[in-house]
């Protein structure tokens, strides 16, 4: 939206196109970081399904990956994992 | 074929939605609105109206469903009253801020406690600032006509704002009167099919209601204001076009009655304004040079028209069927501000009348006018609101 300099450039309704990272680097919001323990993971996809920010991807061979640029640390995945394959560790940003 | 039938104010509204080819209705029953949507559900059930009728668990859901349907580019309608409107309040704002041209009829009813089902305008007055165009009607034909006209105005791209049609509970909603109705086919001539400013489209995804920082929010509010300014400019054109189509005009933003040679003016909204006109006829017979101004459009506010009508008059008497506690009636506040803006010094007497559905008769209005006249000639002001019907 940074390009909206005058009223003439505004859309009539407050709508925006979905795009990766439209809300900024939400990864910076984290207090806890979810970390997947791939040895325990059974590939059920619940974490992928529940993540409100689409920060989790599951590769073709079923490997769970968290994108820490956008993971905001809500820990919903941590709560949903049925086999406790996700740990939470205190975030320490460099 | 158009025809004249004898129906209640509520059923006039239902026919208005039918003539307007409304395609989606969601509603929750509440007295005195219920028979509007009851008839619409019947229209949908019998196939008279090709629309989706959604029964919901609350007014908040009704408004949300209507917002959703309208977002897909479908002409939508709902109706409510009093507590129902208060309950939908959040979504009422959402619909306006999303620039969705929904039309909703609010059958005015007082707010509890104490419990009341009778008319008072506080429910819609509370939503004066929600961004909706607000029209107050005073007879069954006007209620019918304004449903059609409101879709026309609201859906204009330069407007794209919802309209709230406000009408007095029972006095209008449940009273039978002849109403001329037009078939949807005939109405097509006046009301084109809905072509939305925006709609949800899976081919072109976007999100609505995302965050706007203080750096961006301000302009969206300005755009809503601009839309209201446009609605104000277009309102009378729509009235004229409707007259060409149907032969009926309701006078535009304000309807003046015997104003030209009048020395004083009585202002009112809704059914109260019809009672005022009866009082004017009687006062005129007794040689009182008095006129009436029925304020039809309340948002956007027709400040210029009202100021012009009150210029050079000895005084204005404003009857409000609603009260902003701690100040005065809302029509009085708005009118005084309009006069001030135009530099007009016509004294204004505000009388609070008809709260909670208390009857206001033309005979009383004739007396109110006499009292106001006496007050203006004997006192200097400032004039506080007069609780004229208070049992003392
Ligand atoms: S912590 Fe929240 S945002 Fe991050 S991956 Fe888990 S569910 Fe997604
Ligand atoms: S919820 Fe747990 S087990 Fe299921 S895919 Fe995610 S990490 Fe693996």
Short mmCIF file of C-alpha atoms and ligand atoms in Angstrom, two decimals:
data_model
loop_
_atom_site.label_atom_id
_atom_site.label_comp_id
_atom_site.label_asym_id
_atom_site.label_seq_id
_atom_site.Cartn_x
_atom_site.Cartn_y
_atom_site.Cartn_z
CA UNK A 1 0.00 0.00 0.00
CA UNK A 2 3.00 2.28 0.34
CA UNK A 3 2.37 3.59 -3.16
CA UNK A 4 -0.95 5.28 -2.25
CA UNK A 5 0.19 8.91 -2.19
CA UNK A 6 -3.01 10.81 -3.05
CA UNK A 7 -6.72 10.09 -2.70
CA UNK A 8 -6.94 9.58 -6.47
CA UNK A 9 -4.79 6.47 -6.20
CA UNK A 10 -7.06 4.83 -3.60
CA UNK A 11 -9.33 1.92 -4.47
CA UNK A 12 -12.97 2.60 -3.47
CA UNK A 13 -13.02 -0.34 -1.12
CA UNK A 14 -10.34 -1.38 1.35
CA UNK A 15 -9.38 -4.54 -0.52
CA UNK A 16 -5.97 -5.96 -1.21
CA UNK A 17 -4.62 -8.77 -3.33
CA UNK A 18 -3.40 -11.74 -1.31
CA UNK A 19 0.35 -12.00 -1.54
CA UNK A 20 3.10 -13.64 0.44
CA UNK A 21 3.98 -11.52 3.44
CA UNK A 22 1.36 -8.82 2.85
CA UNK A 23 1.31 -8.17 6.61
CA UNK A 24 5.10 -7.81 6.86
CA UNK A 25 7.64 -10.19 8.45
CA UNK A 26 5.24 -11.88 10.91
CA UNK A 27 8.11 -14.15 11.90
CA UNK A 28 9.33 -11.27 14.05
CA UNK A 29 6.23 -11.62 16.29
CA UNK A 30 7.37 -14.99 17.73
CA UNK A 31 8.09 -15.55 21.41
CA UNK A 32 8.23 -19.33 20.93
CA UNK A 33 9.46 -21.16 17.88
CA UNK A 34 7.73 -24.44 16.88
CA UNK A 35 10.29 -27.06 15.91
CA UNK A 36 9.26 -30.30 14.20
CA UNK A 37 10.84 -33.52 15.34
CA UNK A 38 10.75 -35.46 12.09
CA UNK A 39 11.54 -38.79 13.82
CA UNK A 40 8.23 -38.58 15.72
CA UNK A 41 6.12 -37.07 12.90
CA UNK A 42 3.55 -39.48 11.42
CA UNK A 43 2.67 -37.20 8.49
CA UNK A 44 -0.96 -36.65 9.48
CA UNK A 45 -0.96 -33.05 8.10
CA UNK A 46 -2.96 -31.63 11.01
CA UNK A 47 -0.37 -28.91 11.64
CA UNK A 48 -0.47 -27.94 7.94
CA UNK A 49 -4.26 -27.85 8.06
CA UNK A 50 -4.49 -25.72 11.21
CA UNK A 51 -1.68 -23.22 10.65
CA UNK A 52 -3.54 -19.90 10.22
CA UNK A 53 -0.69 -18.35 8.25
CA UNK A 54 0.11 -21.04 5.71
CA UNK A 55 3.59 -21.14 7.22
CA UNK A 56 3.76 -24.94 7.06
CA UNK A 57 4.41 -26.86 3.88
CA UNK A 58 4.55 -30.61 3.43
CA UNK A 59 6.77 -31.86 0.68
CA UNK A 60 5.98 -34.72 -1.70
CA UNK A 61 7.69 -37.27 0.57
CA UNK A 62 5.66 -36.01 3.57
CA UNK A 63 8.35 -33.89 5.20
CA UNK A 64 6.93 -31.07 7.34
CA UNK A 65 8.65 -27.72 6.94
CA UNK A 66 7.97 -24.46 8.77
CA UNK A 67 8.76 -21.18 7.09
CA UNK A 68 10.14 -19.06 9.93
CA UNK A 69 9.85 -15.85 7.93
CA UNK A 70 6.06 -16.01 8.30
CA UNK A 71 5.46 -18.37 11.28
CA UNK A 72 4.13 -15.97 13.92
CA UNK A 73 4.57 -18.39 16.81
CA UNK A 74 0.93 -18.90 17.73
CA UNK A 75 1.73 -22.57 18.56
CA UNK A 76 -1.54 -23.89 17.19
CA UNK A 77 0.51 -26.57 15.42
CA UNK A 78 2.14 -27.46 18.73
CA UNK A 79 -1.29 -27.93 20.32
CA UNK A 80 -2.79 -29.85 17.41
CA UNK A 81 0.00 -32.38 16.77
CA UNK A 82 -1.46 -35.72 17.95
CA UNK A 83 1.94 -37.32 18.65
CA UNK A 84 3.68 -34.33 20.21
CA UNK A 85 6.15 -34.18 17.35
CA UNK A 86 6.37 -30.38 17.62
CA UNK A 87 8.45 -28.80 20.36
CA UNK A 88 8.41 -25.18 21.42
CA UNK A 89 11.63 -23.41 22.13
CA UNK A 90 12.12 -19.87 23.36
CA UNK A 91 12.92 -17.60 20.43
CA UNK A 92 16.18 -15.73 20.51
CA UNK A 93 16.53 -13.39 17.60
CA UNK A 94 20.07 -12.52 16.79
CA UNK B 1 -49.67 -5.11 -15.27
CA UNK B 2 -49.42 -2.55 -12.53
CA UNK B 3 -52.39 -2.41 -10.26
CA UNK B 4 -53.60 -0.89 -7.03
CA UNK B 5 -54.09 -3.14 -4.03
CA UNK B 6 -54.96 -2.46 -0.42
CA UNK B 7 -52.09 -3.61 1.76
CA UNK B 8 -50.23 -2.78 4.98
CA UNK B 9 -47.06 -0.69 5.02
CA UNK B 10 -45.07 -3.85 5.69
CA UNK B 11 -46.58 -5.66 2.73
CA UNK B 12 -45.94 -2.59 0.58
CA UNK B 13 -42.26 -3.12 1.41
CA UNK B 14 -42.47 -6.83 0.52
CA UNK B 15 -43.98 -5.91 -2.84
CA UNK B 16 -41.22 -3.34 -3.27
CA UNK B 17 -38.61 -6.09 -2.88
CA UNK B 18 -40.55 -8.26 -5.33
CA UNK B 19 -40.76 -5.48 -7.94
CA UNK B 20 -37.04 -4.79 -7.47
CA UNK B 21 -36.14 -8.40 -8.32
CA UNK B 22 -34.35 -8.95 -5.02
CA UNK B 23 -32.45 -12.23 -5.30
CA UNK B 24 -31.47 -12.86 -1.69
CA UNK B 25 -33.29 -12.29 1.59
CA UNK B 26 -32.02 -13.17 5.06
CA UNK B 27 -33.98 -12.14 8.09
CA UNK B 28 -34.87 -12.87 11.66
CA UNK B 29 -38.39 -12.08 12.87
CA UNK B 30 -38.99 -9.11 15.16
CA UNK B 31 -42.13 -7.11 15.84
CA UNK B 32 -43.26 -4.92 14.09
CA UNK B 33 -41.15 -5.91 11.06
CA UNK B 34 -41.99 -9.62 10.88
CA UNK B 35 -44.78 -9.52 8.32
CA UNK B 36 -42.41 -7.99 5.73
CA UNK B 37 -40.19 -11.06 5.58
CA UNK B 38 -43.09 -13.40 6.26
CA UNK B 39 -44.64 -12.29 2.97
CA UNK B 40 -41.27 -12.48 1.20
CA UNK B 41 -40.79 -16.07 2.37
CA UNK B 42 -44.23 -16.79 0.95
CA UNK B 43 -43.29 -15.14 -2.36
CA UNK B 44 -40.16 -17.29 -2.55
CA UNK B 45 -41.98 -20.44 -1.49
CA UNK B 46 -44.69 -20.08 -4.14
CA UNK B 47 -42.19 -19.17 -6.85
CA UNK B 48 -43.59 -15.64 -7.28
CA UNK B 49 -40.10 -14.41 -6.46
CA UNK B 50 -36.98 -16.14 -7.73
CA UNK B 51 -34.77 -15.64 -4.72
CA UNK B 52 -32.95 -17.46 -1.97
CA UNK B 53 -34.59 -17.00 1.42
CA UNK B 54 -32.26 -17.76 4.30
CA UNK B 55 -33.58 -18.23 7.80
CA UNK B 56 -30.91 -17.36 10.35
CA UNK B 57 -30.43 -17.60 14.10
CA UNK B 58 -30.12 -13.88 14.81
CA UNK B 59 -30.13 -10.40 13.29
CA UNK B 60 -26.34 -10.29 13.42
CA UNK B 61 -26.34 -13.37 11.19
CA UNK B 62 -29.05 -11.91 8.95
CA UNK B 63 -26.92 -8.85 8.26
CA UNK B 64 -23.80 -11.00 7.80
CA UNK B 65 -25.61 -13.29 5.34
CA UNK B 66 -26.90 -10.31 3.38
CA UNK B 67 -23.41 -8.85 3.31
CA UNK B 68 -22.06 -12.16 2.01
CA UNK B 69 -24.71 -12.46 -0.67
CA UNK B 70 -24.33 -8.86 -1.81
CA UNK B 71 -20.54 -9.45 -2.00
CA UNK B 72 -21.18 -12.06 -4.68
CA UNK B 73 -22.97 -9.46 -6.80
CA UNK B 74 -26.54 -10.42 -5.86
CA UNK B 75 -29.22 -7.84 -5.01
CA UNK B 76 -30.03 -8.47 -1.35
CA UNK B 77 -32.59 -7.34 1.20
CA UNK B 78 -33.32 -7.56 4.89
CA UNK B 79 -35.63 -5.90 7.37
CA UNK B 80 -35.53 -5.43 11.11
CA UNK B 81 -36.62 -3.27 14.05
CA UNK B 82 -35.28 -1.83 17.27
CA UNK B 83 -33.27 -4.46 19.19
CA UNK B 84 -32.78 -6.39 15.98
CA UNK B 85 -31.01 -3.41 14.43
CA UNK B 86 -28.96 -2.88 17.57
CA UNK B 87 -27.91 -6.51 17.48
CA UNK B 88 -26.79 -6.25 13.83
CA UNK B 89 -24.98 -3.00 14.49
CA UNK B 90 -21.46 -4.31 13.88
CA UNK B 91 -22.37 -5.68 10.47
CA UNK B 92 -24.41 -2.55 9.66
CA UNK B 93 -21.13 -0.65 9.75
CA UNK B 94 -19.31 -3.41 7.86
CA UNK B 95 -21.81 -3.30 4.99
CA UNK B 96 -21.36 0.45 4.55
CA UNK B 97 -17.57 0.38 4.89
CA UNK B 98 -17.52 -2.40 2.27
CA UNK B 99 -19.54 -0.10 -0.03
CA UNK B 100 -22.26 -2.73 -0.56
CA UNK B 101 -25.57 -1.28 -1.83
CA UNK B 102 -27.84 -3.36 0.39
CA UNK B 103 -31.34 -2.04 1.07
CA UNK B 104 -32.75 -2.63 4.53
CA UNK B 105 -36.09 -1.55 5.91
CA UNK B 106 -36.14 -0.67 9.59
CA UNK B 107 -39.59 -0.48 11.12
CA UNK B 108 -38.95 2.04 13.88
CA UNK B 109 -39.62 0.80 17.37
CA UNK B 110 -38.63 2.07 20.82
CA UNK B 111 -35.78 0.47 22.76
CA UNK B 112 -36.15 -1.28 26.15
CA UNK B 113 -36.33 -1.04 29.08
CA UNK B 114 -39.16 -0.56 29.71
CA UNK B 115 -40.23 -2.99 27.02
CA UNK B 116 -42.08 -1.37 24.14
CA UNK B 117 -43.13 -2.46 20.70
CA UNK B 118 -44.38 0.98 19.65
CA UNK B 119 -42.77 3.48 17.37
CA UNK B 120 -39.87 5.83 18.12
CA UNK B 121 -36.93 6.76 15.89
CA UNK B 122 -34.08 6.15 18.34
CA UNK B 123 -33.16 2.77 16.81
CA UNK B 124 -32.30 4.28 13.43
CA UNK B 125 -31.05 7.57 14.89
CA UNK B 126 -28.46 5.51 16.75
CA UNK B 127 -27.27 4.38 13.30
CA UNK B 128 -27.18 7.84 11.80
CA UNK B 129 -23.39 7.66 11.56
CA UNK B 130 -23.09 4.10 10.25
CA UNK B 131 -22.59 5.26 6.64
CA UNK B 132 -26.05 4.24 5.37
CA UNK B 133 -28.25 6.54 3.36
CA UNK B 134 -31.28 7.10 5.61
CA UNK B 135 -34.76 7.83 4.28
CA UNK B 136 -37.84 8.31 6.48
CA UNK B 137 -41.18 7.52 4.84
CA UNK B 138 -44.69 8.46 5.88
CA UNK B 139 -47.18 6.44 3.84
CA UNK B 140 -47.53 2.98 2.33
CA UNK B 141 -47.06 4.08 -1.27
CA UNK B 142 -43.89 5.93 -0.33
CA UNK B 143 -42.59 2.83 1.49
CA UNK B 144 -43.13 0.74 -1.66
CA UNK B 145 -41.67 3.35 -3.99
CA UNK B 146 -38.61 3.94 -1.85
CA UNK B 147 -37.56 0.28 -1.91
CA UNK B 148 -37.26 0.48 -5.69
CA UNK B 149 -35.73 3.97 -5.69
CA UNK B 150 -33.24 3.02 -3.00
CA UNK B 151 -31.82 0.14 -5.04
CA UNK B 152 -31.49 2.54 -7.95
CA UNK B 153 -29.62 5.18 -5.94
CA UNK B 154 -27.54 2.82 -3.80
CA UNK B 155 -26.32 0.80 -6.77
CA UNK B 156 -25.13 3.83 -8.74
CA UNK B 157 -21.37 3.41 -8.99
CA UNK B 158 -20.72 6.94 -7.74
CA UNK B 159 -22.75 6.10 -4.64
CA UNK B 160 -22.29 2.41 -3.80
CA UNK B 161 -23.69 2.87 -0.33
CA UNK B 162 -26.46 0.96 1.43
CA UNK B 163 -29.86 2.51 2.19
CA UNK B 164 -31.88 2.20 5.35
CA UNK B 165 -35.58 2.94 4.81
CA UNK B 166 -37.10 3.94 8.12
CA UNK B 167 -40.82 3.70 8.79
CA UNK B 168 -42.96 4.02 11.89
CA UNK B 169 -43.99 0.81 13.59
CA UNK B 170 -47.73 0.02 13.53
CA UNK B 171 -48.79 3.51 12.42
CA UNK B 172 -47.39 2.56 9.02
CA UNK B 173 -46.28 -1.06 9.26
CA UNK B 174 -49.70 -2.48 10.15
CA UNK B 175 -52.06 0.05 8.57
CA UNK B 176 -53.82 -0.78 5.31
CA UNK B 177 -53.87 1.69 2.44
CA UNK B 178 -54.09 1.53 -1.35
CA UNK B 179 -50.72 1.03 -3.02
CA UNK B 180 -49.99 0.95 -6.74
CA UNK B 181 -47.51 -1.82 -7.48
CA UNK B 182 -45.59 -2.60 -10.65
CA UNK B 183 -44.52 -6.02 -11.86
CA UNK B 184 -40.79 -6.75 -11.97
CA UNK B 185 -41.02 -6.65 -15.79
CA UNK B 186 -42.46 -3.13 -15.68
CA UNK B 187 -39.99 -2.05 -12.99
CA UNK B 188 -37.05 -3.10 -15.21
CA UNK B 189 -37.65 0.11 -17.13
CA UNK B 190 -36.66 2.15 -14.06
CA UNK B 191 -34.37 -0.24 -12.20
CA UNK B 192 -31.68 -1.90 -14.32
CA UNK B 193 -30.18 -5.20 -13.26
CA UNK B 194 -27.47 -4.94 -10.61
CA UNK B 195 -23.96 -4.39 -11.87
CA UNK B 196 -21.76 -4.34 -8.77
CA UNK B 197 -18.80 -2.07 -8.10
CA UNK B 198 -16.98 -5.16 -6.87
CA UNK B 199 -17.78 -8.78 -6.16
CA UNK B 200 -16.12 -11.88 -4.85
CA UNK B 201 -14.59 -13.66 -7.81
CA UNK B 202 -12.48 -16.81 -7.50
CA UNK B 203 -10.69 -15.88 -10.75
CA UNK B 204 -9.53 -12.62 -9.23
CA UNK B 205 -9.03 -13.23 -5.50
CA UNK B 206 -8.61 -10.38 -3.02
CA UNK B 207 -9.17 -9.87 0.64
CA UNK B 208 -11.46 -7.31 2.26
CA UNK B 209 -11.16 -6.00 5.78
CA UNK B 210 -7.41 -6.23 5.98
CA UNK B 211 -5.58 -3.83 8.22
CA UNK B 212 -5.08 -0.17 7.35
CA UNK B 213 -2.63 1.73 9.51
CA UNK B 214 -3.36 5.34 10.54
CA UNK B 215 -1.48 6.28 7.40
CA UNK B 216 -4.22 4.77 5.19
CA UNK B 217 -7.54 4.54 7.08
CA UNK B 218 -8.52 8.23 6.85
CA UNK B 219 -8.94 8.23 3.05
CA UNK B 220 -11.44 5.34 3.09
CA UNK B 221 -13.69 7.38 5.39
CA UNK B 222 -13.35 10.37 3.08
CA UNK B 223 -14.41 8.22 0.12
CA UNK B 224 -17.58 7.26 2.01
CA UNK B 225 -18.28 10.92 2.65
CA UNK B 226 -17.78 11.68 -1.03
CA UNK B 227 -20.25 8.89 -1.90
CA UNK B 228 -22.81 10.55 0.38
CA UNK B 229 -22.22 13.89 -1.30
CA UNK B 230 -22.89 12.17 -4.63
CA UNK B 231 -26.04 10.55 -3.24
CA UNK B 232 -27.22 13.98 -2.15
CA UNK B 233 -26.74 15.30 -5.69
CA UNK B 234 -28.47 12.29 -7.30
CA UNK B 235 -31.38 11.81 -4.89
CA UNK B 236 -33.75 14.26 -6.59
CA UNK B 237 -32.81 12.97 -10.06
CA UNK B 238 -33.84 9.49 -8.99
CA UNK B 239 -37.10 10.93 -7.66
CA UNK B 240 -37.72 12.67 -11.02
CA UNK B 241 -36.88 9.58 -13.06
CA UNK B 242 -39.20 7.58 -10.87
CA UNK B 243 -41.93 10.12 -11.51
CA UNK B 244 -41.41 9.71 -15.25
CA UNK B 245 -41.73 5.95 -14.80
CA UNK B 246 -44.64 5.79 -12.37
CA UNK B 247 -46.23 9.22 -12.32
CA UNK B 248 -45.40 9.59 -8.61
CA UNK B 249 -42.98 11.93 -6.87
CA UNK B 250 -42.53 12.31 -3.14
CA UNK B 251 -40.86 15.69 -3.37
CA UNK B 252 -37.19 14.72 -3.23
CA UNK B 253 -34.97 15.24 -0.19
CA UNK B 254 -37.52 17.40 1.58
CA UNK B 255 -41.19 17.88 0.88
CA UNK B 256 -42.53 21.36 1.50
CA UNK B 257 -46.19 22.03 2.20
CA UNK B 258 -47.69 25.54 1.99
CA UNK B 259 -44.29 27.10 2.50
CA UNK B 260 -44.38 30.01 0.07
CA UNK B 261 -46.33 32.56 2.10
CA UNK B 262 -45.83 30.92 5.47
CA UNK B 263 -44.54 32.86 8.46
CA UNK B 264 -43.62 29.75 10.43
CA UNK B 265 -42.71 26.18 9.52
CA UNK B 266 -43.27 22.89 11.32
CA UNK B 267 -40.62 20.23 10.60
CA UNK B 268 -41.05 16.52 11.19
CA UNK B 269 -40.11 13.12 9.79
CA UNK B 270 -42.04 9.92 9.14
CA UNK B 271 -45.76 9.65 9.80
CA UNK B 272 -45.58 12.62 12.15
CA UNK B 273 -45.11 14.84 9.11
CA UNK B 274 -48.45 13.71 7.63
CA UNK B 275 -50.16 14.58 10.90
CA UNK B 276 -48.47 17.97 10.72
CA UNK B 277 -49.99 18.61 7.27
CA UNK B 278 -53.48 17.96 8.63
CA UNK B 279 -52.76 20.45 11.42
CA UNK B 280 -51.54 22.98 8.82
CA UNK B 281 -54.83 22.72 6.93
CA UNK B 282 -56.74 23.50 10.13
CA UNK B 283 -54.40 26.31 11.20
CA UNK B 284 -54.69 27.87 7.75
CA UNK B 285 -58.48 27.86 8.08
CA UNK B 286 -58.01 29.94 11.19
CA UNK B 287 -55.80 32.38 9.33
CA UNK B 288 -52.41 31.14 10.64
CA UNK B 289 -49.79 31.42 7.93
CA UNK B 290 -47.95 28.21 8.62
CA UNK B 291 -46.27 25.65 6.39
CA UNK B 292 -44.69 22.23 6.83
CA UNK B 293 -41.42 20.64 5.87
CA UNK B 294 -41.25 16.88 5.79
CA UNK B 295 -37.61 15.83 5.98
CA UNK B 296 -37.35 12.64 3.91
CA UNK B 297 -33.60 12.25 3.62
CA UNK B 298 -31.68 12.32 6.89
CA UNK B 299 -28.30 11.03 5.66
CA UNK B 300 -26.89 12.60 3.63
CA UNK B 301 -28.47 15.59 5.38
CA UNK B 302 -30.23 18.10 3.07
CA UNK B 303 -28.84 21.10 4.95
CA UNK B 304 -29.10 23.50 2.00
CA UNK B 305 -32.76 22.70 1.22
CA UNK B 306 -33.76 22.99 4.87
CA UNK B 307 -31.93 26.28 5.33
CA UNK B 308 -33.58 27.68 2.23
CA UNK B 309 -37.04 26.66 3.44
CA UNK B 310 -36.50 28.30 6.84
CA UNK B 311 -34.85 31.50 5.66
CA UNK B 312 -36.83 34.63 6.56
CA UNK B 313 -39.39 32.70 8.60
CA UNK B 314 -40.47 33.98 12.02
CA UNK B 315 -39.70 30.65 13.62
CA UNK B 316 -39.41 26.92 13.03
CA UNK B 317 -41.08 24.31 15.21
CA UNK B 318 -39.31 20.96 15.07
CA UNK B 319 -41.12 17.86 16.27
CA UNK B 320 -38.78 15.01 17.14
CA UNK B 321 -40.01 11.51 17.88
CA UNK B 322 -36.60 10.72 19.31
CA UNK B 323 -34.30 12.21 21.91
CA UNK B 324 -30.55 12.42 22.32
CA UNK B 325 -30.44 12.28 26.13
CA UNK B 326 -28.68 15.26 27.57
CA UNK B 327 -29.30 17.49 24.57
CA UNK B 328 -32.40 17.53 22.35
CA UNK B 329 -34.11 15.86 19.39
CA UNK B 330 -31.78 14.88 16.54
CA UNK B 331 -33.68 16.66 13.77
CA UNK B 332 -33.49 19.87 15.83
CA UNK B 333 -29.73 19.54 16.32
CA UNK B 334 -29.10 18.90 12.64
CA UNK B 335 -31.42 21.69 11.51
CA UNK B 336 -29.87 24.24 13.85
CA UNK B 337 -26.41 23.31 12.62
CA UNK B 338 -27.60 23.71 9.02
CA UNK B 339 -29.02 27.16 9.79
CA UNK B 340 -25.82 28.21 11.54
CA UNK B 341 -23.73 27.08 8.56
CA UNK B 342 -25.89 29.24 6.27
CA UNK B 343 -25.87 32.18 8.67
CA UNK B 344 -29.66 32.07 9.11
CA UNK B 345 -30.98 33.18 12.47
CA UNK B 346 -34.54 31.80 12.36
CA UNK B 347 -35.41 30.82 15.97
CA UNK B 348 -35.96 27.09 16.47
CA UNK B 349 -38.30 25.57 19.01
CA UNK B 350 -37.80 21.84 19.55
CA UNK B 351 -40.58 19.72 21.00
CA UNK B 352 -40.05 16.12 21.99
CA UNK B 353 -43.13 14.17 21.02
CA UNK B 354 -44.44 10.67 20.62
CA UNK B 355 -41.72 8.78 22.51
CA UNK B 356 -42.46 5.08 22.91
CA UNK B 357 -45.35 5.40 20.48
CA UNK B 358 -47.34 8.01 22.38
CA UNK B 359 -50.02 9.30 20.07
CA UNK B 360 -49.44 12.74 18.54
CA UNK B 361 -52.65 14.10 17.06
CA UNK B 362 -53.13 16.98 14.65
CA UNK B 363 -55.18 18.74 17.33
CA UNK B 364 -52.19 18.62 19.67
CA UNK B 365 -49.88 19.83 16.91
CA UNK B 366 -52.15 22.85 16.39
CA UNK B 367 -51.74 23.64 20.11
CA UNK B 368 -47.97 23.02 19.95
CA UNK B 369 -47.74 25.60 17.20
CA UNK B 370 -49.66 28.16 19.28
CA UNK B 371 -47.34 27.58 22.24
CA UNK B 372 -44.23 27.86 20.10
CA UNK B 373 -45.49 31.10 18.58
CA UNK B 374 -46.14 32.55 22.04
CA UNK B 375 -42.72 31.48 23.28
CA UNK B 376 -40.87 33.03 20.36
CA UNK B 377 -42.74 36.33 20.66
CA UNK B 378 -42.33 36.63 24.45
CA UNK B 379 -38.88 35.15 25.13
CA UNK B 380 -35.44 35.83 23.80
CA UNK B 381 -33.97 32.34 23.98
CA UNK B 382 -31.82 30.27 23.96
CA UNK B 383 -34.67 27.79 23.67
CA UNK B 384 -34.28 24.43 25.35
CA UNK B 385 -36.19 21.37 24.11
CA UNK B 386 -39.76 21.27 25.39
CA UNK B 387 -41.11 17.99 26.73
CA UNK B 388 -44.54 18.95 25.57
CA UNK B 389 -46.31 15.67 26.27
CA UNK B 390 -44.82 15.15 29.76
CA UNK B 391 -47.45 14.45 32.42
CA UNK B 392 -46.87 17.20 34.92
S1 LIG C 1 3.33 -21.61 15.37
FE1 LIG C 1 1.42 -20.95 14.37
S2 LIG C 1 2.12 -19.82 12.63
FE2 LIG C 1 3.89 -20.99 13.30
S3 LIG C 1 3.79 -22.84 12.10
FE3 LIG C 1 2.73 -23.26 14.00
S4 LIG C 1 0.59 -22.84 13.55
FE4 LIG C 1 1.80 -21.88 11.91
S1 LIG C 2 0.66 -32.60 13.26
FE1 LIG C 2 2.53 -33.53 14.08
S2 LIG C 2 2.46 -35.59 13.25
FE2 LIG C 2 0.99 -34.45 12.07
S3 LIG C 2 2.14 -33.75 10.31
FE3 LIG C 2 2.31 -32.13 11.82
S4 LIG C 2 4.15 -32.53 12.93
FE4 LIG C 2 3.65 -34.40 11.83
#
